[in-house]
Amino acid sequence: MSARSLAVISFDGVHLLIPQQAVATIEMASSIVKGDTPGRTIGNLKTKAGEWPVYALTADFKSRVDCPPNYRYCVAINHENREAFSIACEEVSALTIGNDEELKPLQACMRTPGNPIESVVLKGDKLMLLSNVETMQEFLSPRVAA
Amino acid sequence: MTTTQAWLLECGESLSIAIGFNEMVELLQNQNSYSVPGSPGYCSRVLIWQESTVVPVMDITSLHSEDGENHENPYICLLKYQQAPQMPLQYLALLVNTPPRRIEIDDDQACELPEEIVRSTLQPVAVSCFLYEDKPVVILDLTYLCSAEFRDLAYSA
């Protein structure tokens, strides 16, 4: 079994884990261009490498309308089949999970339809929440049924 | 007449439940719990038990009444259940107002489910009911309470 390399995206007391390979770039939140943006986004992250809609979330994953001053970074995440997105946050760090037994799947009673959290891992006194790019993207910007 | 041992749990002023004697694992106090965003309101936190087991923390009063009830200083009962014989044990932490009481129940204490339970989201997990000290006490099916089927019912309610 290979180790998992994860990005830890921290905001409002939440530590969200996303596969590190999906992270395109990490930029300062000052790079966010505000303006008319669709849905729940607070603006767009524009860099030479591309453009990503930005989401700023609360601890219970509700969308903020503005980026709080302590959300100083923005993690741009690429998705091969769907729209890319980025998440504003307070801190970004790296975590390697060497053993999948560290990951504890959420029990059925907690996995509501659309919940982007698959499992959790305890590191020190912090509970980290594992998601993947596809479910996180679907959560942030649900597809409208045809 | 059959007598059964059980634990009486006061989940709120108007909600008393009973669980099987062997379903109780431990009474916890001052236990850290962690929020898990995206999970249902009645089960939105987890605790870590014995450093390795992630246990959902459930506040069933919010399934009993729309207003729910405030738990100023709740106790947490750690309960165990099995989805089927031979399956691994699963754990559930239930918020309660007072420490659990060990009681004995006789068949002749059985009564109808209270109307407020019949009308609430808890109805599908209420197996039966009995009178204890003149109050109705509901027996819950923990396995169904923790199932995906009940989660979807509660989520859509």
Coordinates of C-alpha atoms in Angstrom, one line a residue:
Chain A
M1 CA 0.0 0.0 0.0
S2 CA 1.4 3.4 -1.0
A3 CA 1.4 6.4 1.3
R4 CA -1.1 9.1 0.7
S5 CA 0.2 12.7 0.3
L6 CA -2.5 15.1 1.3
A7 CA -2.9 18.9 1.5
V8 CA -4.3 20.2 4.8
I9 CA -6.5 23.2 4.1
S10 CA -7.3 24.9 7.4
F11 CA -10.1 27.4 8.0
D12 CA -12.4 28.4 10.9
G13 CA -11.2 25.4 13.0
V14 CA -11.7 22.9 10.1
H15 CA -8.8 20.9 8.7
L16 CA -9.8 19.6 5.3
L17 CA -7.7 17.0 3.5
I18 CA -7.5 16.9 -0.3
P19 CA -5.1 14.8 -2.3
Q20 CA -2.0 16.8 -2.8
Q21 CA -1.7 15.9 -6.5
A22 CA -4.8 17.8 -7.2
V23 CA -3.4 21.1 -5.8
A24 CA -2.4 23.3 -8.8
T25 CA -1.1 26.3 -6.9
I26 CA -1.2 28.1 -3.6
E27 CA -1.6 31.8 -3.8
M28 CA -2.1 34.8 -1.5
A29 CA -5.7 35.7 -1.0
S30 CA -4.8 39.1 -2.2
S31 CA -4.8 37.6 -5.7
I32 CA -8.5 37.0 -5.5
V33 CA -10.4 39.3 -8.0
K34 CA -13.8 40.2 -6.6
G35 CA -16.7 41.0 -8.7
D36 CA -19.7 39.4 -10.2
T37 CA -19.1 35.7 -9.6
P38 CA -21.6 32.9 -10.0
G39 CA -23.2 30.8 -7.2
R40 CA -21.5 30.7 -3.9
T41 CA -18.1 32.0 -4.9
I42 CA -16.5 35.1 -3.5
G43 CA -14.4 35.9 -6.6
N44 CA -11.9 34.5 -8.9
L45 CA -8.3 33.5 -8.4
K46 CA -6.3 34.8 -11.4
T47 CA -2.8 33.7 -12.0
K48 CA -0.5 33.1 -15.0
A49 CA -1.4 29.4 -14.7
G50 CA -5.1 29.9 -14.9
E51 CA -8.3 31.0 -13.2
W52 CA -10.2 29.4 -10.5
P53 CA -13.5 30.3 -8.8
V54 CA -12.9 30.9 -5.1
Y55 CA -15.0 29.5 -2.2
A56 CA -14.7 30.7 1.4
L57 CA -16.4 28.4 3.9
T58 CA -17.4 28.5 7.5
A59 CA -16.7 25.7 10.0
D60 CA -20.0 24.1 9.0
F61 CA -19.2 24.4 5.3
K62 CA -21.6 27.2 4.6
S63 CA -20.4 29.7 2.0
R64 CA -19.2 33.1 3.1
V65 CA -20.0 36.1 1.1
D66 CA -16.7 37.7 1.8
C67 CA -13.2 36.5 2.5
P68 CA -12.3 37.1 6.1
P69 CA -8.9 38.9 6.7
N70 CA -7.4 35.8 8.3
Y71 CA -8.1 33.7 5.3
R72 CA -4.8 34.7 3.8
Y73 CA -4.2 31.9 1.3
C74 CA -6.1 30.4 -1.6
V75 CA -5.6 26.8 -2.7
A76 CA -6.3 26.2 -6.3
I77 CA -7.5 22.7 -7.1
N78 CA -7.7 21.1 -10.5
H79 CA -10.2 18.4 -11.6
E80 CA -9.6 16.5 -14.7
N81 CA -13.3 16.1 -15.7
R82 CA -15.0 19.0 -14.1
E83 CA -14.6 22.6 -13.3
A84 CA -11.6 23.5 -11.2
F85 CA -12.1 25.4 -7.9
S86 CA -10.2 27.0 -5.1
I87 CA -10.7 27.3 -1.4
A88 CA -9.6 30.3 0.7
C89 CA -8.1 29.4 4.0
E90 CA -6.0 30.4 7.0
E91 CA -3.2 27.8 6.6
V92 CA -2.1 25.2 4.2
S93 CA 0.3 22.3 5.1
A94 CA 1.2 18.8 4.0
L95 CA 0.3 15.5 5.6
T96 CA 1.4 12.0 4.6
I97 CA -0.7 9.1 5.7
G98 CA 1.4 6.0 5.7
N99 CA -1.3 3.6 6.7
D100 CA -4.9 3.6 5.6
E101 CA -5.9 2.2 9.0
E102 CA -5.4 5.8 10.3
L103 CA -8.3 6.9 8.1
K104 CA -11.6 6.2 9.9
P105 CA -14.7 6.2 7.6
L106 CA -17.7 8.1 8.8
Q107 CA -20.5 5.8 10.0
A108 CA -23.6 5.6 7.9
C109 CA -25.6 7.8 10.2
M110 CA -23.3 10.7 9.4
R111 CA -23.0 10.3 5.6
T112 CA -25.8 12.4 4.3
P113 CA -26.3 12.6 0.6
G114 CA -23.8 15.2 -0.7
N115 CA -21.6 15.2 2.4
P116 CA -18.1 15.7 1.0
I117 CA -16.4 14.1 4.0
E118 CA -15.5 10.5 3.5
S119 CA -13.5 9.7 6.5
V120 CA -11.6 11.4 9.3
V121 CA -8.1 11.1 10.8
L122 CA -6.9 12.3 14.2
K123 CA -3.6 14.0 14.3
G124 CA -2.6 15.1 17.8
D125 CA -5.6 17.0 19.1
K126 CA -6.9 17.9 15.6
L127 CA -9.5 16.0 13.7
M128 CA -8.9 16.1 10.0
L129 CA -11.6 15.6 7.4
L130 CA -10.8 13.7 4.2
S131 CA -12.6 14.6 1.0
N132 CA -11.8 14.1 -2.6
V133 CA -11.8 16.5 -5.4
E134 CA -14.9 15.2 -7.2
T135 CA -17.2 15.1 -4.1
M136 CA -15.9 18.5 -2.9
Q137 CA -16.5 20.0 -6.3
E138 CA -20.0 18.5 -6.4
F139 CA -20.7 19.9 -2.9
L140 CA -19.5 23.4 -3.7
S141 CA -21.1 23.6 -7.1
P142 CA -23.8 20.9 -7.5
R143 CA -24.7 20.0 -11.0
V144 CA -28.2 20.9 -12.0
A145 CA -30.2 17.9 -13.2
A146 CA -31.1 18.2 -16.9
Chain B
M1 CA -44.0 -12.8 33.7
T2 CA -40.6 -12.0 32.2
T3 CA -38.2 -9.5 33.8
T4 CA -35.5 -7.8 31.8
Q5 CA -32.6 -5.6 32.9
A6 CA -32.1 -2.3 31.0
W7 CA -30.6 1.1 31.3
L8 CA -32.9 4.1 31.6
L9 CA -31.5 7.2 29.9
E10 CA -33.0 10.7 30.3
C11 CA -32.3 12.4 27.0
G12 CA -34.5 15.4 27.8
E13 CA -37.2 16.5 30.1
S14 CA -39.8 14.8 27.9
L15 CA -37.8 12.0 26.4
S16 CA -36.8 8.9 28.4
I17 CA -35.4 5.9 26.6
A18 CA -34.3 2.4 27.5
I19 CA -31.5 0.4 26.0
G20 CA -30.6 -3.2 26.5
F21 CA -28.4 -3.9 29.6
N22 CA -25.5 -5.2 27.4
E23 CA -25.7 -2.2 25.0
M24 CA -24.1 0.2 27.5
V25 CA -20.3 0.5 27.4
E26 CA -19.3 3.5 29.4
L27 CA -20.5 6.8 30.8
L28 CA -18.3 9.7 29.6
Q29 CA -17.9 13.2 31.0
N30 CA -15.7 16.1 29.8
Q31 CA -15.1 14.3 26.6
N32 CA -13.8 16.3 23.6
S33 CA -15.8 16.0 20.5
Y34 CA -15.3 17.3 17.0
S35 CA -17.6 18.9 14.5
V36 CA -18.0 17.1 11.2
P37 CA -19.5 19.5 8.7
G38 CA -22.0 18.2 6.2
S39 CA -23.4 15.6 8.6
P40 CA -27.0 15.7 9.9
G41 CA -27.9 18.1 12.7
Y42 CA -28.8 15.4 15.1
C43 CA -25.4 13.7 14.6
S44 CA -22.9 16.3 13.7
R45 CA -20.0 15.5 16.0
V46 CA -17.7 12.6 16.7
L47 CA -15.6 11.7 19.6
I48 CA -12.4 9.6 19.7
W49 CA -12.7 6.7 22.1
Q50 CA -9.6 4.9 23.4
E51 CA -7.5 6.9 21.0
S52 CA -8.5 5.1 17.9
T53 CA -12.3 4.6 17.5
V54 CA -14.3 7.3 15.9
V55 CA -17.7 7.4 17.5
P56 CA -20.7 9.5 16.2
V57 CA -22.3 11.7 18.9
M58 CA -26.1 11.8 18.6
D59 CA -28.6 14.2 20.2
I60 CA -31.9 12.4 19.6
T61 CA -33.9 15.2 21.3
S62 CA -33.7 17.1 18.0
L63 CA -35.5 14.1 16.4
H64 CA -38.2 14.2 19.1
S65 CA -39.2 17.8 19.0
E66 CA -38.6 20.5 16.4
D67 CA -37.1 22.8 19.0
G68 CA -34.7 20.3 20.4
E69 CA -33.4 20.8 23.9
N70 CA -30.3 22.5 25.2
H71 CA -27.8 20.3 26.9
E72 CA -26.0 22.6 29.3
N73 CA -23.8 20.0 30.8
P74 CA -24.7 16.7 29.2
Y75 CA -23.4 13.3 29.9
I76 CA -22.4 11.0 27.1
C77 CA -23.4 7.4 27.1
L78 CA -21.2 5.2 24.9
L79 CA -23.3 2.4 23.5
K80 CA -22.5 -0.6 21.4
Y81 CA -24.6 -2.5 18.8
Q82 CA -24.1 -5.0 16.0
Q83 CA -25.7 -4.8 12.6
A84 CA -26.0 -8.6 12.6
P85 CA -24.5 -11.5 14.7
Q86 CA -20.9 -12.1 13.9
M87 CA -20.5 -8.5 12.6
P88 CA -18.0 -6.3 14.3
L89 CA -19.2 -4.1 17.2
Q90 CA -20.2 -0.6 16.3
Y91 CA -20.3 2.3 18.8
L92 CA -22.6 5.3 19.3
A93 CA -22.4 8.1 21.8
L94 CA -25.7 9.5 23.0
L95 CA -26.1 12.8 24.8
V96 CA -28.1 12.4 28.0
N97 CA -29.1 14.8 30.8
T98 CA -28.4 12.5 33.8
P99 CA -26.3 9.5 34.5
P100 CA -28.0 6.2 33.3
R101 CA -30.1 4.2 35.8
R102 CA -30.1 0.5 35.9
I103 CA -33.7 -0.7 36.0
E104 CA -35.8 -3.9 35.7
I105 CA -38.7 -4.1 33.4
D106 CA -41.6 -6.5 33.6
D107 CA -43.8 -7.4 30.6
D108 CA -46.9 -6.0 32.4
Q109 CA -45.3 -2.5 32.2
A110 CA -45.8 -2.4 28.4
C111 CA -47.8 0.5 27.1
E112 CA -48.6 2.3 23.8
L113 CA -46.1 4.6 22.2
P114 CA -46.8 8.2 23.3
E115 CA -48.5 10.3 20.6
E116 CA -45.5 12.7 20.5
I117 CA -43.2 9.8 19.6
V118 CA -45.6 8.5 17.0
R119 CA -45.7 11.9 15.3
S120 CA -41.9 12.4 15.6
T121 CA -39.0 11.4 13.4
L122 CA -38.1 8.9 16.1
Q123 CA -41.1 6.7 15.5
P124 CA -39.4 4.2 13.1
V125 CA -36.7 3.4 15.7
A126 CA -39.1 3.1 18.6
V127 CA -39.5 -0.6 19.1
S128 CA -41.9 -0.5 22.0
C129 CA -42.7 1.4 25.2
F130 CA -43.3 0.8 28.9
L131 CA -44.3 2.8 31.9
Y132 CA -41.7 3.4 34.6
E133 CA -42.4 5.6 37.6
D134 CA -45.6 6.7 35.7
K135 CA -43.6 8.0 32.7
P136 CA -43.4 6.4 29.3
V137 CA -40.0 5.1 28.4
V138 CA -39.3 4.2 24.8
I139 CA -37.1 1.3 23.7
L140 CA -35.0 2.2 20.7
D141 CA -33.5 0.0 18.0
L142 CA -29.9 1.3 18.0
T143 CA -29.0 -0.6 14.8
Y144 CA -31.7 1.0 12.9
L145 CA -31.1 4.4 14.5
C146 CA -27.5 4.3 13.1
S147 CA -28.5 2.9 9.7
A148 CA -28.3 4.7 6.3
E149 CA -32.0 4.0 5.9
F150 CA -33.0 5.9 9.0
R151 CA -30.5 8.7 8.2
D152 CA -32.2 9.3 4.9
L153 CA -35.6 9.3 6.6
A154 CA -34.5 11.8 9.2
Y155 CA -32.7 13.9 6.7
S156 CA -35.7 14.2 4.5
A157 CA -38.1 14.9 7.4

